[in-house]
């Protein structure tokens, strides 16, 4: 098994041993490279989605030397190296660890799943700078062996009230800043900050709250309950909350009746955004269907050093954001990002499409979803329709943690079912067509989602 091979190689090179693979888990990690049709996949989990330029350069070099040079930006603000070559896994891991991209202990690689806004600490709408609490929560996760049994998919969201925030991806635990002082956080389970919270804590109580929630989850969850929503299907939230309260040395507070987290920028971050810091701004762009190459990443590091603070932030919209850019330089930088091949305009049809790996590199794929997405974008270019569409080559929906407004789900090579998100229908939504070619789908969107149409 690949993980055993990796463990042997790691031992030879005096590297930390990879965490044992859980039955049924195919999630890649930095220390667990999983095979795909185009080679191994190595997932690098980034603290707060942030990469220094030195780390980004190290990734670009490692991806070219040990893999195909193809990089994926994930919807959790992480990064994946694709096409890892046979015999190169140990060197790749060694390079990434040397760049400071590994976990503080090998067993903690999988559980570093904490999403924040890519604009944390910078966004002019933010109620709270979430970065200090993020560090404390990541320390808790990594330094507490009892929590290392969590699923690699178990994830926490920490929302500071930023305008640039992903509020559609459900998380097992979410915390969201409330307005006012002293700083307080609403929290909820198996959902998003736009949902009804279960309670409120002071900011100083957030770490013990999360620790006790995680311990309670692990105590109650059976083998079949790897995610919070699964546990809540057998134990109602109010009962969980009662049990939680008995473990806490402070009282959970009631949720203010008037509070409701609303989305300020509901669409992918593209373009120039103001910062709290006078004279500075953030410049954001999107990748093409979640992928960039090592040469692009290297060019981005140079731009971050030339224009910004030598850091990059990955966004949950599979894009990148360069922070702390002097305002007079922002336009020039944005256009340089476009010249690099990144997307900077929501009117570009590809900006609104997401697609999983598909049959070109995933054995489960029924269709080449990335190639079909490119074809769909070309078809849409001749119309005013700019629909938000997720193309998925099988029902596992790897590319989207949320339900997109429209989903094209492959039923065979070149044919897709078309779904539209509705409040009433679960899953991908309401089935509108059971077998469309991509060209037929393009024509359908052109007819139903053109500017001025109520579906648009
Ligand atoms: S959604 Fe299915 S086909 Fe697409 S990458 Fe995931 S497992 Fe593969």
Tab-separated table of C-alpha atoms in Angstrom, residues 145-335:
chain	number	residue	atom	x	y	z
A	145	UNK	CA	-3.932	13.752	20.810
A	146	UNK	CA	-7.492	12.973	21.940
A	147	UNK	CA	-8.754	15.069	19.000
A	148	UNK	CA	-6.656	13.351	16.351
A	149	UNK	CA	-9.359	10.742	15.863
A	150	UNK	CA	-11.584	13.267	14.096
A	151	UNK	CA	-12.380	12.579	10.465
A	152	UNK	CA	-10.136	14.249	7.893
A	153	UNK	CA	-13.305	15.924	6.629
A	154	UNK	CA	-14.425	17.331	10.009
A	155	UNK	CA	-14.147	21.101	9.648
A	156	UNK	CA	-14.580	24.304	11.652
A	157	UNK	CA	-15.362	27.789	10.350
A	158	UNK	CA	-14.362	30.967	12.174
A	159	UNK	CA	-16.158	34.008	10.743
A	160	UNK	CA	-15.100	37.521	11.711
A	161	UNK	CA	-18.008	39.225	9.960
A	162	UNK	CA	-15.944	40.059	6.867
A	163	UNK	CA	-17.558	41.064	3.583
A	164	UNK	CA	-15.330	38.578	1.774
A	165	UNK	CA	-16.549	35.432	3.485
A	166	UNK	CA	-17.691	32.039	2.298
A	167	UNK	CA	-21.076	31.588	3.944
A	168	UNK	CA	-22.395	28.707	1.847
A	169	UNK	CA	-20.146	25.792	2.830
A	170	UNK	CA	-21.581	23.898	5.797
A	171	UNK	CA	-19.071	23.218	8.582
A	172	UNK	CA	-19.300	20.781	11.485
A	173	UNK	CA	-18.826	23.670	13.919
A	174	UNK	CA	-19.068	27.347	13.061
A	175	UNK	CA	-18.372	30.464	15.091
A	176	UNK	CA	-19.311	33.957	13.969
A	177	UNK	CA	-18.428	37.326	15.527
A	178	UNK	CA	-21.235	39.406	16.994
A	179	UNK	CA	-21.195	43.201	16.832
A	180	UNK	CA	-20.344	45.180	19.981
A	181	UNK	CA	-17.918	44.910	22.865
A	182	UNK	CA	-16.724	42.870	24.627
A	183	UNK	CA	-16.119	40.540	21.665
A	184	UNK	CA	-18.517	37.599	21.550
A	185	UNK	CA	-19.117	34.754	19.130
A	186	UNK	CA	-22.299	32.987	18.115
A	187	UNK	CA	-21.845	29.302	17.361
A	188	UNK	CA	-23.730	26.531	15.632
A	189	UNK	CA	-23.342	22.975	14.399
A	190	UNK	CA	-23.515	21.318	10.977
A	191	UNK	CA	-24.272	24.472	9.055
A	192	UNK	CA	-23.209	28.006	8.168
A	193	UNK	CA	-23.041	31.326	10.048
A	194	UNK	CA	-26.222	32.366	8.223
A	195	UNK	CA	-28.103	29.617	10.113
A	196	UNK	CA	-29.776	30.059	13.496
A	197	UNK	CA	-27.053	29.821	16.182
A	198	UNK	CA	-27.273	27.540	19.206
A	199	UNK	CA	-25.572	29.855	21.673
A	200	UNK	CA	-23.085	32.632	22.337
A	201	UNK	CA	-19.762	32.755	24.193
A	202	UNK	CA	-17.218	35.436	25.065
A	203	UNK	CA	-14.178	35.343	22.846
A	204	UNK	CA	-12.030	34.058	25.722
A	205	UNK	CA	-14.359	31.062	26.035
A	206	UNK	CA	-14.116	30.012	22.377
A	207	UNK	CA	-11.185	27.609	22.730
A	208	UNK	CA	-12.644	25.674	25.715
A	209	UNK	CA	-16.010	25.648	23.939
A	210	UNK	CA	-14.530	24.069	20.807
A	211	UNK	CA	-12.426	21.623	22.817
A	212	UNK	CA	-15.402	20.389	24.822
A	213	UNK	CA	-17.609	20.232	21.724
A	214	UNK	CA	-15.019	18.090	19.947
A	215	UNK	CA	-14.506	15.825	22.960
A	216	UNK	CA	-18.268	15.423	23.354
A	217	UNK	CA	-18.619	14.625	19.659
A	218	UNK	CA	-15.922	11.944	19.866
A	219	UNK	CA	-17.470	10.479	23.023
A	220	UNK	CA	-20.944	10.213	21.475
A	221	UNK	CA	-20.209	9.462	17.829
A	222	UNK	CA	-20.261	5.884	16.675
A	223	UNK	CA	-18.193	4.566	13.773
A	224	UNK	CA	-20.940	5.619	11.392
A	225	UNK	CA	-20.919	9.227	12.652
A	226	UNK	CA	-17.834	10.919	11.296
A	227	UNK	CA	-19.555	14.280	10.785
A	228	UNK	CA	-21.628	16.448	13.105
A	229	UNK	CA	-24.720	16.279	10.898
A	230	UNK	CA	-24.687	12.493	11.270
A	231	UNK	CA	-24.559	12.753	15.057
A	232	UNK	CA	-27.355	15.334	15.046
A	233	UNK	CA	-29.521	12.875	13.132
A	234	UNK	CA	-29.579	10.657	16.236
A	235	UNK	CA	-29.114	13.199	19.065
A	236	UNK	CA	-31.064	16.466	18.839
A	237	UNK	CA	-29.020	19.660	19.091
A	238	UNK	CA	-30.706	20.777	22.335
A	239	UNK	CA	-29.684	17.521	24.051
A	240	UNK	CA	-26.142	17.892	22.789
A	241	UNK	CA	-26.130	21.437	24.122
A	242	UNK	CA	-27.322	20.280	27.575
A	243	UNK	CA	-24.514	17.731	27.728
A	244	UNK	CA	-22.044	20.327	26.533
A	245	UNK	CA	-23.092	22.760	29.265
A	246	UNK	CA	-22.307	20.199	31.978
A	247	UNK	CA	-18.713	20.049	30.719
A	248	UNK	CA	-18.145	23.813	30.606
A	249	UNK	CA	-17.017	26.012	33.545
A	250	UNK	CA	-19.076	28.937	32.176
A	251	UNK	CA	-22.694	29.415	31.110
A	252	UNK	CA	-23.578	29.476	27.441
A	253	UNK	CA	-25.303	32.757	26.589
A	254	UNK	CA	-28.556	33.263	24.724
A	255	UNK	CA	-28.465	34.402	21.102
A	256	UNK	CA	-29.548	38.031	20.569
A	257	UNK	CA	-32.940	37.861	18.862
A	258	UNK	CA	-32.057	40.508	16.321
A	259	UNK	CA	-28.783	38.983	15.123
A	260	UNK	CA	-28.593	37.470	11.660
A	261	UNK	CA	-25.377	37.000	9.683
A	262	UNK	CA	-25.983	38.116	6.127
A	263	UNK	CA	-23.825	37.802	3.070
A	264	UNK	CA	-22.270	41.039	1.813
A	265	UNK	CA	-20.339	39.719	-1.228
A	266	UNK	CA	-22.079	36.465	-2.119
A	267	UNK	CA	-19.927	35.783	-5.192
A	268	UNK	CA	-16.307	34.747	-5.721
A	269	UNK	CA	-13.710	37.324	-4.750
A	270	UNK	CA	-12.535	38.940	-7.982
A	271	UNK	CA	-11.014	42.398	-8.307
A	272	UNK	CA	-9.943	45.087	-5.843
A	273	UNK	CA	-11.294	45.350	-2.280
A	274	UNK	CA	-10.702	48.034	0.363
A	275	UNK	CA	-8.784	47.271	3.571
A	276	UNK	CA	-9.129	48.641	7.094
A	277	UNK	CA	-5.555	49.815	6.773
A	278	UNK	CA	-5.485	53.242	5.109
A	279	UNK	CA	-3.997	53.352	1.631
A	280	UNK	CA	-3.914	49.576	1.220
A	281	UNK	CA	-6.205	47.156	-0.574
A	282	UNK	CA	-6.608	43.493	-1.496
A	283	UNK	CA	-6.444	42.217	-5.075
A	284	UNK	CA	-8.185	38.923	-5.826
A	285	UNK	CA	-8.353	36.619	-8.819
A	286	UNK	CA	-9.687	33.177	-9.549
A	287	UNK	CA	-8.027	30.125	-11.031
A	288	UNK	CA	-9.423	28.427	-14.131
A	289	UNK	CA	-11.486	25.543	-12.800
A	290	UNK	CA	-9.430	25.354	-9.628
A	291	UNK	CA	-6.035	24.846	-11.232
A	292	UNK	CA	-2.840	26.787	-11.695
A	293	UNK	CA	0.620	25.562	-12.601
A	294	UNK	CA	3.947	25.876	-10.836
A	295	UNK	CA	5.122	28.661	-13.151
A	296	UNK	CA	2.025	30.710	-12.317
A	297	UNK	CA	2.565	30.177	-8.591
A	298	UNK	CA	6.174	31.287	-8.917
A	299	UNK	CA	5.058	34.407	-10.803
A	300	UNK	CA	2.503	35.108	-8.063
A	301	UNK	CA	5.210	34.969	-5.406
A	302	UNK	CA	7.191	37.578	-7.322
A	303	UNK	CA	4.128	39.824	-7.586
A	304	UNK	CA	3.418	39.416	-3.853
A	305	UNK	CA	6.989	40.460	-3.101
A	306	UNK	CA	6.980	43.328	-5.593
A	307	UNK	CA	3.573	44.822	-4.753
A	308	UNK	CA	2.482	43.472	-1.384
A	309	UNK	CA	3.794	41.964	1.842
A	310	UNK	CA	5.316	38.812	0.310
A	311	UNK	CA	2.295	36.692	1.197
A	312	UNK	CA	-0.562	35.068	-0.695
A	313	UNK	CA	-3.943	33.998	0.623
A	314	UNK	CA	-5.972	31.225	-0.933
A	315	UNK	CA	-9.711	31.814	-1.158
A	316	UNK	CA	-12.530	29.261	-0.723
A	317	UNK	CA	-13.609	30.191	-4.259
A	318	UNK	CA	-10.511	28.396	-5.579
A	319	UNK	CA	-8.721	31.670	-6.121
A	320	UNK	CA	-5.964	33.805	-4.660
A	321	UNK	CA	-5.826	37.143	-2.913
A	322	UNK	CA	-2.794	39.413	-2.572
A	323	UNK	CA	-3.086	41.513	0.609
A	324	UNK	CA	-1.607	44.859	1.614
A	325	UNK	CA	-1.284	46.311	-1.870
A	326	UNK	CA	-0.780	50.104	-2.057
A	327	UNK	CA	-3.933	51.477	-3.698
A	328	UNK	CA	-2.146	53.195	-6.613
A	329	UNK	CA	-0.650	49.820	-7.681
A	330	UNK	CA	-3.853	47.796	-7.524
A	331	UNK	CA	-5.072	48.239	-11.111
A	332	UNK	CA	-1.713	47.375	-12.574
A	333	UNK	CA	-1.447	44.292	-10.381
A	334	UNK	CA	-4.947	43.153	-11.286
A	335	UNK	CA	-4.172	43.321	-14.983
